[in-house]
PDB file of N, CA and C in Angstrom:
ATOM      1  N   UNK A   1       0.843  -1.177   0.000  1.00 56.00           N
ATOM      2  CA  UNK A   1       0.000   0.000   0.000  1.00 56.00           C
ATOM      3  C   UNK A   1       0.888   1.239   0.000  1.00 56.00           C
ATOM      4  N   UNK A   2       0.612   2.330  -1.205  1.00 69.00           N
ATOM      5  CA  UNK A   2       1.955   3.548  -0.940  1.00 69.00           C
ATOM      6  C   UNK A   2       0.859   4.675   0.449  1.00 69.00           C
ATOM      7  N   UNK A   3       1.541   4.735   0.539  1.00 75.00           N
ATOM      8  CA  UNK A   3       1.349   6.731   1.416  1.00 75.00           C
ATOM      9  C   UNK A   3       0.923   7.675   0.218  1.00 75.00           C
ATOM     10  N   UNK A   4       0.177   8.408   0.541  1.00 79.00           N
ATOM     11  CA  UNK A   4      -0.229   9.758   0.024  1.00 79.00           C
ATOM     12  C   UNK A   4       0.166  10.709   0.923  1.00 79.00           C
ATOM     13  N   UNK A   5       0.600  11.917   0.032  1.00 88.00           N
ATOM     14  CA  UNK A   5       0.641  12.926   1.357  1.00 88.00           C
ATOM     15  C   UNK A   5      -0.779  13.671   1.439  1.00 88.00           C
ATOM     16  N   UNK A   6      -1.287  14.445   2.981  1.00 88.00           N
ATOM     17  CA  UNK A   6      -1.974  14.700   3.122  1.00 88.00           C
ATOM     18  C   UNK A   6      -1.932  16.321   3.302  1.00 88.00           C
ATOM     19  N   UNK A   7      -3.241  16.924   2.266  1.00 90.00           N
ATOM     20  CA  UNK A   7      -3.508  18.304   1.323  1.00 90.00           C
ATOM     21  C   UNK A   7      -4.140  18.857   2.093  1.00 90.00           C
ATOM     22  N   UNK A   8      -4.670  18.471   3.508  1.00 87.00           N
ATOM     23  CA  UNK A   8      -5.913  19.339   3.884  1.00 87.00           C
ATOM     24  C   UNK A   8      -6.598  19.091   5.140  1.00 87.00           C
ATOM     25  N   UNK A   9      -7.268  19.800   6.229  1.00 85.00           N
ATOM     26  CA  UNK A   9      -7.495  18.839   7.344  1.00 85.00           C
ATOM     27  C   UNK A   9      -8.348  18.249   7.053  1.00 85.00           C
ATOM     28  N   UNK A  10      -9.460  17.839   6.166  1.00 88.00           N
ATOM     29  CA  UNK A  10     -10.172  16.419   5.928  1.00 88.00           C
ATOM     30  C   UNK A  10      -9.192  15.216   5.968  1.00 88.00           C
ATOM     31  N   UNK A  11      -8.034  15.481   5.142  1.00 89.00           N
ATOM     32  CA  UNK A  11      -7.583  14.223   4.820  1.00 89.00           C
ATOM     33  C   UNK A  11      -6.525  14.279   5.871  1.00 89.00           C
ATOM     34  N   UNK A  12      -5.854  15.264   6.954  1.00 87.00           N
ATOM     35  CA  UNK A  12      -5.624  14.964   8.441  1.00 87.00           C
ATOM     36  C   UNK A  12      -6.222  14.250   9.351  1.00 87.00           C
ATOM     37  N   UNK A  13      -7.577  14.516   9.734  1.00 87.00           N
ATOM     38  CA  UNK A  13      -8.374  13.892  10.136  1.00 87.00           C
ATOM     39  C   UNK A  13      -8.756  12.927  10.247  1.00 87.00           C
ATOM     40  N   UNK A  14      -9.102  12.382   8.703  1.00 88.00           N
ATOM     41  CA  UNK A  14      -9.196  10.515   8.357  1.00 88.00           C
ATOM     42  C   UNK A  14      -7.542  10.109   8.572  1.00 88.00           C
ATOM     43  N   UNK A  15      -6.539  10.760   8.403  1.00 88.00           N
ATOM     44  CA  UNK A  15      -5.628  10.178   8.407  1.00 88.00           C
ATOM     45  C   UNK A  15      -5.202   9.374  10.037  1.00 88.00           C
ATOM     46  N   UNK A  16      -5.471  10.579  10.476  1.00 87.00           N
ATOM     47  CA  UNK A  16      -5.398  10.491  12.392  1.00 87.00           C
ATOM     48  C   UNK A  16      -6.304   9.105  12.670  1.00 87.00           C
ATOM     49  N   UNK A  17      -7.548   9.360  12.480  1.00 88.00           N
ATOM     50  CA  UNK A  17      -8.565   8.269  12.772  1.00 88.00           C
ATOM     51  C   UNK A  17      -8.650   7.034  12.459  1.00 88.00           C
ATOM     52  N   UNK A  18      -7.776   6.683  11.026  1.00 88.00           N
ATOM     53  CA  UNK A  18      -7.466   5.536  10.423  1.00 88.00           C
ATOM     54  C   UNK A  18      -5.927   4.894  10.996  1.00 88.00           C
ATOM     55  N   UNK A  19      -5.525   5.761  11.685  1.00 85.00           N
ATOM     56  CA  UNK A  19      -4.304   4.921  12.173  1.00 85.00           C
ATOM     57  C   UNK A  19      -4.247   5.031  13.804  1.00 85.00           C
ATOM     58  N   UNK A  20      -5.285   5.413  14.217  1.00 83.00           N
ATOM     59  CA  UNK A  20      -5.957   5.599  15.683  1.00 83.00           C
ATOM     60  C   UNK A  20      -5.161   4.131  16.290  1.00 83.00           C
ATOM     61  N   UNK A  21      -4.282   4.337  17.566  1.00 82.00           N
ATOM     62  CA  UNK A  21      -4.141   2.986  18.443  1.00 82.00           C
ATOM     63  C   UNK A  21      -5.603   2.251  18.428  1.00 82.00           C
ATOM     64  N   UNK A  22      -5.158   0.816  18.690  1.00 78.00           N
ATOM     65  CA  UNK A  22      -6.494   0.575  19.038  1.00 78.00           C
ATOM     66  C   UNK A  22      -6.753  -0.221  20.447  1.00 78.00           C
ATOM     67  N   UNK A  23      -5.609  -0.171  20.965  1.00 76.00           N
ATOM     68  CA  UNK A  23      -5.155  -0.747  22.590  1.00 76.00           C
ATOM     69  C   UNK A  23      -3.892  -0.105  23.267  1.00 76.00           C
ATOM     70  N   UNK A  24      -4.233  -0.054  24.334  1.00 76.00           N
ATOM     71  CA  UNK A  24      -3.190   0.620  25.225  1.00 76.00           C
ATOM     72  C   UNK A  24      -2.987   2.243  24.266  1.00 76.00           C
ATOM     73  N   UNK A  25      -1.592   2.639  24.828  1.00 85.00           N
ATOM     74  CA  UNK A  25      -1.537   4.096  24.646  1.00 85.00           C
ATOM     75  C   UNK A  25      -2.409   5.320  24.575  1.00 85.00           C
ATOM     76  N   UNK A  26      -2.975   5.390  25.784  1.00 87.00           N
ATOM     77  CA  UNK A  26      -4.430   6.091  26.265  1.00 87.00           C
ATOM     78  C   UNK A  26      -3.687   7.276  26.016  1.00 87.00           C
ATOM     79  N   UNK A  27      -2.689   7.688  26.596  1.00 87.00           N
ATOM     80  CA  UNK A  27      -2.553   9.108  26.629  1.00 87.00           C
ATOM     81  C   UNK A  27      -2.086   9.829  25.095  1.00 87.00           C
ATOM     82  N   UNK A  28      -1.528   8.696  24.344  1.00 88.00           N
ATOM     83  CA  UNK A  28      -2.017   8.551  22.541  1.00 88.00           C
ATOM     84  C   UNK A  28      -3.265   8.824  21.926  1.00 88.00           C
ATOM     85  N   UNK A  29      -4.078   8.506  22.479  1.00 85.00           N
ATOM     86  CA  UNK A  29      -5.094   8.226  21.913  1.00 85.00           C
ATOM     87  C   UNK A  29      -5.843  10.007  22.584  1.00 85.00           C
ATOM     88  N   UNK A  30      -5.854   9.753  23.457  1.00 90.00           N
ATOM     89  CA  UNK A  30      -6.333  11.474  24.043  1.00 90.00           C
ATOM     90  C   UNK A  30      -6.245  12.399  23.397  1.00 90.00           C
ATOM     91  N   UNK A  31      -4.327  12.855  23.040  1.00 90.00           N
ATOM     92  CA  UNK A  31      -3.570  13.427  22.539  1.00 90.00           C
ATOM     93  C   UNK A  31      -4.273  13.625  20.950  1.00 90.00           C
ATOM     94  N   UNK A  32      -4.595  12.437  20.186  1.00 90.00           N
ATOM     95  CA  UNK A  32      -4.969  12.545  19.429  1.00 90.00           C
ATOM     96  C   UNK A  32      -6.666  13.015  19.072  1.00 90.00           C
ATOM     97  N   UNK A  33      -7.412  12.445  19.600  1.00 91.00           N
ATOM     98  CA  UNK A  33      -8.546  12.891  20.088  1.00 91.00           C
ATOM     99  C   UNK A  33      -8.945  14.704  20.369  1.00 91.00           C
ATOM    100  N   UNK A  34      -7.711  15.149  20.944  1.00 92.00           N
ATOM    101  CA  UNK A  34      -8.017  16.583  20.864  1.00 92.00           C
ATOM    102  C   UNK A  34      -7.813  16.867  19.507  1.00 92.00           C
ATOM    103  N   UNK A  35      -6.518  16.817  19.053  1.00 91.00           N
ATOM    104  CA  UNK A  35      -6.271  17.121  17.572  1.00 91.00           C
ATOM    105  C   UNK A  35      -7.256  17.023  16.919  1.00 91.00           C
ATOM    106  N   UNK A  36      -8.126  16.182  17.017  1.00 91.00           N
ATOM    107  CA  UNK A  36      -8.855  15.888  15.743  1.00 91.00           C
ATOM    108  C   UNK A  36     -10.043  17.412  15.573  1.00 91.00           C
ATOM    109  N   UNK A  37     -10.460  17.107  17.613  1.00 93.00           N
ATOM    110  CA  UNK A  37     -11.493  18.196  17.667  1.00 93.00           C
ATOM    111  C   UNK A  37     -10.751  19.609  17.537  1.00 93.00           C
ATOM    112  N   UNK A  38      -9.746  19.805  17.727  1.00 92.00           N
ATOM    113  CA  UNK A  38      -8.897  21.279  17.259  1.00 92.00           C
ATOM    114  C   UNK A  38      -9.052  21.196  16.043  1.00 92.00           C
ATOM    115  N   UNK A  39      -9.121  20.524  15.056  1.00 90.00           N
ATOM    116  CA  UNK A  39      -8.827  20.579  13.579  1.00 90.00           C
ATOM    117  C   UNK A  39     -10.487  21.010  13.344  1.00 90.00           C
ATOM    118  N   UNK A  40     -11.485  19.966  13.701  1.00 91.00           N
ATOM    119  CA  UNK A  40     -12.730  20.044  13.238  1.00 91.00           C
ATOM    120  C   UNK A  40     -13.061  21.615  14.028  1.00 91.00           C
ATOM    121  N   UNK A  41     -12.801  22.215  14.968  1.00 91.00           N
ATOM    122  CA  UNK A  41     -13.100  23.812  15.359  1.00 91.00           C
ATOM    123  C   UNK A  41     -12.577  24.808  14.343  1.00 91.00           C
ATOM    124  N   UNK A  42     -11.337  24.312  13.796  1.00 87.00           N
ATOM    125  CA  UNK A  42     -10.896  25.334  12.591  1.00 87.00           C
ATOM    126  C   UNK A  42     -11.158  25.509  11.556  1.00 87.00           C
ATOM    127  N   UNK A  43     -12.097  24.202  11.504  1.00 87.00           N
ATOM    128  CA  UNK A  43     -12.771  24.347   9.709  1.00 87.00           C
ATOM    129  C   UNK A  43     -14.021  24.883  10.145  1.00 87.00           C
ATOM    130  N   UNK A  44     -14.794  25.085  11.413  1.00 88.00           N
ATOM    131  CA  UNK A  44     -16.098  25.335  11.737  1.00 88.00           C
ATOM    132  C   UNK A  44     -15.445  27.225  11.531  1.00 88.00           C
ATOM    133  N   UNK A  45     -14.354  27.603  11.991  1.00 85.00           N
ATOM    134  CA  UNK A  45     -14.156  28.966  12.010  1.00 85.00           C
ATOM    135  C   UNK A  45     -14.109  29.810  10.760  1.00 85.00           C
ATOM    136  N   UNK A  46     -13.162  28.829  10.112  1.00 84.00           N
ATOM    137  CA  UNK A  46     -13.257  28.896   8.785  1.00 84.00           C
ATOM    138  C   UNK A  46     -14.114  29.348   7.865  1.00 84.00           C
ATOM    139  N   UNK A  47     -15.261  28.621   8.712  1.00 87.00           N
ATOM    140  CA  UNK A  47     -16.457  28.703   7.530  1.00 87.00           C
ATOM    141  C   UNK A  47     -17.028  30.271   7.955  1.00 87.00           C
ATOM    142  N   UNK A  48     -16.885  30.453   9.107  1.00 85.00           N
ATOM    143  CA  UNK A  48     -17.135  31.916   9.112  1.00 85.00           C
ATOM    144  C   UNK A  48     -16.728  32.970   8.867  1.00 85.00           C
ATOM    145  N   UNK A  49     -15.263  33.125   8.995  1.00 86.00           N
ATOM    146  CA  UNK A  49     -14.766  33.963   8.209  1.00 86.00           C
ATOM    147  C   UNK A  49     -13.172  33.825   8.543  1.00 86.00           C
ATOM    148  N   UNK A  50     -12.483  34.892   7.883  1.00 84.00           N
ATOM    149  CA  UNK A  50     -10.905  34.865   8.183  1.00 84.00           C
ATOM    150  C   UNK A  50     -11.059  35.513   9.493  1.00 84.00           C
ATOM    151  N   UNK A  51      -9.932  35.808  10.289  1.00 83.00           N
ATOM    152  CA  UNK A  51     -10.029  36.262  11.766  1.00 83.00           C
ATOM    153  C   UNK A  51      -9.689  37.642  11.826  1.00 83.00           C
ATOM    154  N   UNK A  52      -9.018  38.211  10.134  1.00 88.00           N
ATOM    155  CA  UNK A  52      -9.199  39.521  10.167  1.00 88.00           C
ATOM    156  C   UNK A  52     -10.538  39.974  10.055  1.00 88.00           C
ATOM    157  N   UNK A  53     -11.549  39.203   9.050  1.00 88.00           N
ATOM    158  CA  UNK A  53     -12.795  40.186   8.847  1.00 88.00           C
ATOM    159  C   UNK A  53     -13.596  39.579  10.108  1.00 88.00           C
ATOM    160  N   UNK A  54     -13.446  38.691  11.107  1.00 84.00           N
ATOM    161  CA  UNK A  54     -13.912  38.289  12.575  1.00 84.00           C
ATOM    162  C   UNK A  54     -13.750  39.796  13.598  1.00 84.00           C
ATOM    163  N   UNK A  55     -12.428  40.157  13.444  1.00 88.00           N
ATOM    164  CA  UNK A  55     -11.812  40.990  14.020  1.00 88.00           C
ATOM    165  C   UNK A  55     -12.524  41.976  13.583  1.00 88.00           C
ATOM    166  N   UNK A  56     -12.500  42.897  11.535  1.00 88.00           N
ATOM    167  CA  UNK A  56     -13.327  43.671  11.583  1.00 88.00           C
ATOM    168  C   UNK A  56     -14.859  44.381  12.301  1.00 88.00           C
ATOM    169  N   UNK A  57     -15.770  42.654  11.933  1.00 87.00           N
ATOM    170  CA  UNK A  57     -16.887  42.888  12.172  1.00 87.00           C
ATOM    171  C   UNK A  57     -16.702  42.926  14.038  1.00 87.00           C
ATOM    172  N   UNK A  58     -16.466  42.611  14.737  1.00 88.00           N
ATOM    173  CA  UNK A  58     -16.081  42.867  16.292  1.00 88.00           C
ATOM    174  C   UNK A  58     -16.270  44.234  16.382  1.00 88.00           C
ATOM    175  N   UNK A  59     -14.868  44.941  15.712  1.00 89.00           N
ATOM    176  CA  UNK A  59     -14.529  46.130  15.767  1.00 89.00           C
ATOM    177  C   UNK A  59     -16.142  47.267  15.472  1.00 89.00           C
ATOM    178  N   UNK A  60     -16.918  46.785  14.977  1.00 88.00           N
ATOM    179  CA  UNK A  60     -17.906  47.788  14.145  1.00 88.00           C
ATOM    180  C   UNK A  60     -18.585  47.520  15.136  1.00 88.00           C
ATOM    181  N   UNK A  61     -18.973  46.573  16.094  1.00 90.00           N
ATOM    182  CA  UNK A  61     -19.894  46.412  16.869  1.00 90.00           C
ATOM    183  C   UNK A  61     -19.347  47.479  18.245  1.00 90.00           C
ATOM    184  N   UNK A  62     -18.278  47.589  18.349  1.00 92.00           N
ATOM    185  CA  UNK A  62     -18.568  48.809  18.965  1.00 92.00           C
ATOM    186  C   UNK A  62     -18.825  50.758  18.442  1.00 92.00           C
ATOM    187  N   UNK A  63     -19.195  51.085  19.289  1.00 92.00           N
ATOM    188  CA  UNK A  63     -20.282  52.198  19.116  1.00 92.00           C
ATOM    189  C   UNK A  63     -18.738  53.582  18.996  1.00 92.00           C
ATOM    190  N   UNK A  64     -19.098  53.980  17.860  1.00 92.00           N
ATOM    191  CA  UNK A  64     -18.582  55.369  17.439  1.00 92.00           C
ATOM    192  C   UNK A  64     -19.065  56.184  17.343  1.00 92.00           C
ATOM    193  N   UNK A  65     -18.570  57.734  17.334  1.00 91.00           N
ATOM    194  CA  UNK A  65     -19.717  59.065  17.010  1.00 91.00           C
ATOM    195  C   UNK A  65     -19.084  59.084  15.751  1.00 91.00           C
ATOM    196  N   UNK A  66     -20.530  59.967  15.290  1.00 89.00           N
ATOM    197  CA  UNK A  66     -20.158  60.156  14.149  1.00 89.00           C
ATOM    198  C   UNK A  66     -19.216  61.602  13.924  1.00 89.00           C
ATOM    199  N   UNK A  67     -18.581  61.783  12.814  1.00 91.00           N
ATOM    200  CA  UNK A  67     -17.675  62.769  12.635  1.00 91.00           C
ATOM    201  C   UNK A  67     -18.208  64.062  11.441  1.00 91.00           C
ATOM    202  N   UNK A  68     -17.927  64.824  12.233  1.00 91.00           N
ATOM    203  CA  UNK A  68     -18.701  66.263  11.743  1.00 91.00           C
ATOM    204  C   UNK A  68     -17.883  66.648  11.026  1.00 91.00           C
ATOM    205  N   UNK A  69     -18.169  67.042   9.409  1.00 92.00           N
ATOM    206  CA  UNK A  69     -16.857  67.530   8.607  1.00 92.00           C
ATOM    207  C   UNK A  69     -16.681  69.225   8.553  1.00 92.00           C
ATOM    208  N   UNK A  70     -16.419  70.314   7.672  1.00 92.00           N
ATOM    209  CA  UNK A  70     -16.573  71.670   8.179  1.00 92.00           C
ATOM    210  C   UNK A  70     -17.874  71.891   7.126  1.00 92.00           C
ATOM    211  N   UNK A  71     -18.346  70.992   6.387  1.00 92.00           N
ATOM    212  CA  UNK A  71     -19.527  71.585   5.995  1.00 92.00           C
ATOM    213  C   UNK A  71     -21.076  71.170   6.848  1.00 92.00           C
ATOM    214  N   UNK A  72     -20.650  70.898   8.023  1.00 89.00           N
ATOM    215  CA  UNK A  72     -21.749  70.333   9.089  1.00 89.00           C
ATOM    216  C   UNK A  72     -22.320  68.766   8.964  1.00 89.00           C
ATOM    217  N   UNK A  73     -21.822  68.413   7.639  1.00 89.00           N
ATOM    218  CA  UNK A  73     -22.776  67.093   7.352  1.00 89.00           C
ATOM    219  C   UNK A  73     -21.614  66.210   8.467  1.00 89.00           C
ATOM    220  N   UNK A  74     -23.054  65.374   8.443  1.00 89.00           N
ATOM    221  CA  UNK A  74     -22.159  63.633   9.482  1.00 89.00           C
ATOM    222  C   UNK A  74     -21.898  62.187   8.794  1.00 89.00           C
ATOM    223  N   UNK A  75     -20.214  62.376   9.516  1.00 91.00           N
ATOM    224  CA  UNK A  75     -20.298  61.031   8.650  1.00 91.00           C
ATOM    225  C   UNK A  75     -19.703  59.638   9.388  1.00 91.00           C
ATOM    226  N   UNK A  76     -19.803  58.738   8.735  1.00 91.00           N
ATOM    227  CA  UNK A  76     -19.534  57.501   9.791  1.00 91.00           C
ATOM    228  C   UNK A  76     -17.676  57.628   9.643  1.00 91.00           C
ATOM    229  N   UNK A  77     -17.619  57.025  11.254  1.00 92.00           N
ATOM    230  CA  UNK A  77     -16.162  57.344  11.122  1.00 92.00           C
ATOM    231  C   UNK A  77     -14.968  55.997  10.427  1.00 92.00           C
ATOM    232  N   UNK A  78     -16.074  55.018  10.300  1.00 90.00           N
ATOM    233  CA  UNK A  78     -15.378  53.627   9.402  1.00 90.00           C
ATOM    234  C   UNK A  78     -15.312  53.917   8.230  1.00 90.00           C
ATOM    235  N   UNK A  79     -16.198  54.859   7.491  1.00 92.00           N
ATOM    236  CA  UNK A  79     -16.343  54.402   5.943  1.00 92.00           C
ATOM    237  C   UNK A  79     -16.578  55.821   4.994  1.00 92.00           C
ATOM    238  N   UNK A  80     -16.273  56.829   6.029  1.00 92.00           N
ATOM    239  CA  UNK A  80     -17.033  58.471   5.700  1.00 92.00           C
ATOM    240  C   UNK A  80     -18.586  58.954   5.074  1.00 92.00           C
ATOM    241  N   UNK A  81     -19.266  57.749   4.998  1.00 90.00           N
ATOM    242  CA  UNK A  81     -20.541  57.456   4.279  1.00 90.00           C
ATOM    243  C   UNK A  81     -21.536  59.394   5.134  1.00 90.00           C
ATOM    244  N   UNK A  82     -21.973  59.609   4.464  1.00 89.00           N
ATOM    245  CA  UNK A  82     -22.657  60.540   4.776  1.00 89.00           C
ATOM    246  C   UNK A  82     -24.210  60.303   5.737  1.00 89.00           C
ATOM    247  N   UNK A  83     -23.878  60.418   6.505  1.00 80.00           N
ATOM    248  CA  UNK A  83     -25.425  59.916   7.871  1.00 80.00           C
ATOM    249  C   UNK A  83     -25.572  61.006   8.480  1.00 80.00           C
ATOM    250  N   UNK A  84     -26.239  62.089   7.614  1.00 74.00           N
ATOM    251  CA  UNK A  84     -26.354  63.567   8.349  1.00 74.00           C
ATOM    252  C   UNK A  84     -28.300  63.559   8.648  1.00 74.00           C
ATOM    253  N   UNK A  85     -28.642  63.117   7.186  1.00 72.00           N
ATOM    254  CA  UNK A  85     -30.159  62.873   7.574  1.00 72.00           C
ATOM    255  C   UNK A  85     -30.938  61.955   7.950  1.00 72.00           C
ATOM    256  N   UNK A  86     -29.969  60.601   7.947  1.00 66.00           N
ATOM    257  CA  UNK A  86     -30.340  59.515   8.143  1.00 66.00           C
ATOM    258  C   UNK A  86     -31.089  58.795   9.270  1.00 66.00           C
ATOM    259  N   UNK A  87     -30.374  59.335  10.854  1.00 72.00           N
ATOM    260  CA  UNK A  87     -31.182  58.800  11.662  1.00 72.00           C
ATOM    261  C   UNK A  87     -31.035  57.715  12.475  1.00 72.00           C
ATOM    262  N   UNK A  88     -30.350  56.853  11.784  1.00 78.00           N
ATOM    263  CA  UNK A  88     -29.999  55.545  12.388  1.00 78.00           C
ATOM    264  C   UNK A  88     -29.070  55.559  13.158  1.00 78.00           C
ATOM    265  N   UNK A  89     -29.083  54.551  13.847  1.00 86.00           N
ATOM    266  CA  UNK A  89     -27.871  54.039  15.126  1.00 86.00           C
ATOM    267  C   UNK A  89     -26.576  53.144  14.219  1.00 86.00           C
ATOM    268  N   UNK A  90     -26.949  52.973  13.141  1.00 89.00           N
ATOM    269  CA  UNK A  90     -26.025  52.110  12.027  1.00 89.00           C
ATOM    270  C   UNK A  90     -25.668  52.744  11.043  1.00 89.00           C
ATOM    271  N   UNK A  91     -24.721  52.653  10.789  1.00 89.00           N
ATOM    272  CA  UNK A  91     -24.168  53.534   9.153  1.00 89.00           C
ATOM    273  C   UNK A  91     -24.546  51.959   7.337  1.00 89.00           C
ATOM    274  N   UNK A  92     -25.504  52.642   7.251  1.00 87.00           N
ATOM    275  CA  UNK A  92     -26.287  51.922   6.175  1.00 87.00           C
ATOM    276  C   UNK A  92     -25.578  51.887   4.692  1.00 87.00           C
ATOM    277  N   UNK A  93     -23.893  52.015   5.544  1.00 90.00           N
ATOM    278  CA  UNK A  93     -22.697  51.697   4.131  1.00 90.00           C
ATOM    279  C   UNK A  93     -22.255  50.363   4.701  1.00 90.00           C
ATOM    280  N   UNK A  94     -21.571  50.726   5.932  1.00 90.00           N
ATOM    281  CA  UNK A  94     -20.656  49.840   6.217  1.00 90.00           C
ATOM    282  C   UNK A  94     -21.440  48.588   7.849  1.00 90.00           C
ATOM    283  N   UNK A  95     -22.074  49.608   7.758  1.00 89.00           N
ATOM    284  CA  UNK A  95     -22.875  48.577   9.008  1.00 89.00           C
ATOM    285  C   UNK A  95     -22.107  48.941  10.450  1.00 89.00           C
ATOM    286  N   UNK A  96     -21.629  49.697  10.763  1.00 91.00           N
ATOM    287  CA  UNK A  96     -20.996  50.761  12.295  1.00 91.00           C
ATOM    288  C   UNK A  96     -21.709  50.895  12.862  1.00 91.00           C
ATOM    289  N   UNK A  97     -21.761  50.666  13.994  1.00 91.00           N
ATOM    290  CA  UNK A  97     -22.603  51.434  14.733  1.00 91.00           C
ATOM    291  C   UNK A  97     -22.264  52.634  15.401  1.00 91.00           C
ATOM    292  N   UNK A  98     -23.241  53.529  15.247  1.00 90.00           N
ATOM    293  CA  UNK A  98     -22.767  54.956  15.622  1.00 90.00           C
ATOM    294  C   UNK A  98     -23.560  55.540  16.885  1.00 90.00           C
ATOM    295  N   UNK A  99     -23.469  56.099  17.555  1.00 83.00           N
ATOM    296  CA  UNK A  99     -23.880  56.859  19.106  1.00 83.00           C
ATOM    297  C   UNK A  99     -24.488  57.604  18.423  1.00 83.00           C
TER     298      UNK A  99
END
């Protein structure tokens, strides 16, 4: 039987599980057991986003004022979107929330 190398954590995963002890070496088997669930949490993160735009959207959830330019209009301070008549607690460019 040859080896393949392995491209991806799917094929980490089966790889781990298919060569799983199958007696004795408990603290093997543990060891591995986390790995697997560390791997399967990173593809669940994954699917949500990179950890910069995680980080972005974080960042927007907290509350900014908006910024007054010298012609009086208001604007969001993430995206300069103009929210002078708008009204909202959200900047309806970038999705900020604004005070």
């Amino acid at each position: 039987m040859t080896e393949k190398l392995i491209r991806n954590e799917n094929e980490a995963i089966e790889a781990i599980k298919a060569n799983m002890p199958t007696s004795g070496y408990q603290m093997l088997r543990e060891s591995l057991d986390m790995a697997i669930t560390a791997l399967e949490e990173i593809q669940q993160y994954r699917e949500i986003g990179t950890v910069e735009e995680c980080r972005e959207a974080m960042e927007k959830q907290k509350k900014k004022r908006l910024v007054e330019w010298a012609d009086g209009t208001l604007h969001c301070p993430n995206c300069e979107h103009d929210n002078t008549c708008l009204g909202f607690d959200v900047c309806v460019e970038c999705g900020q929330i604004l005070e």
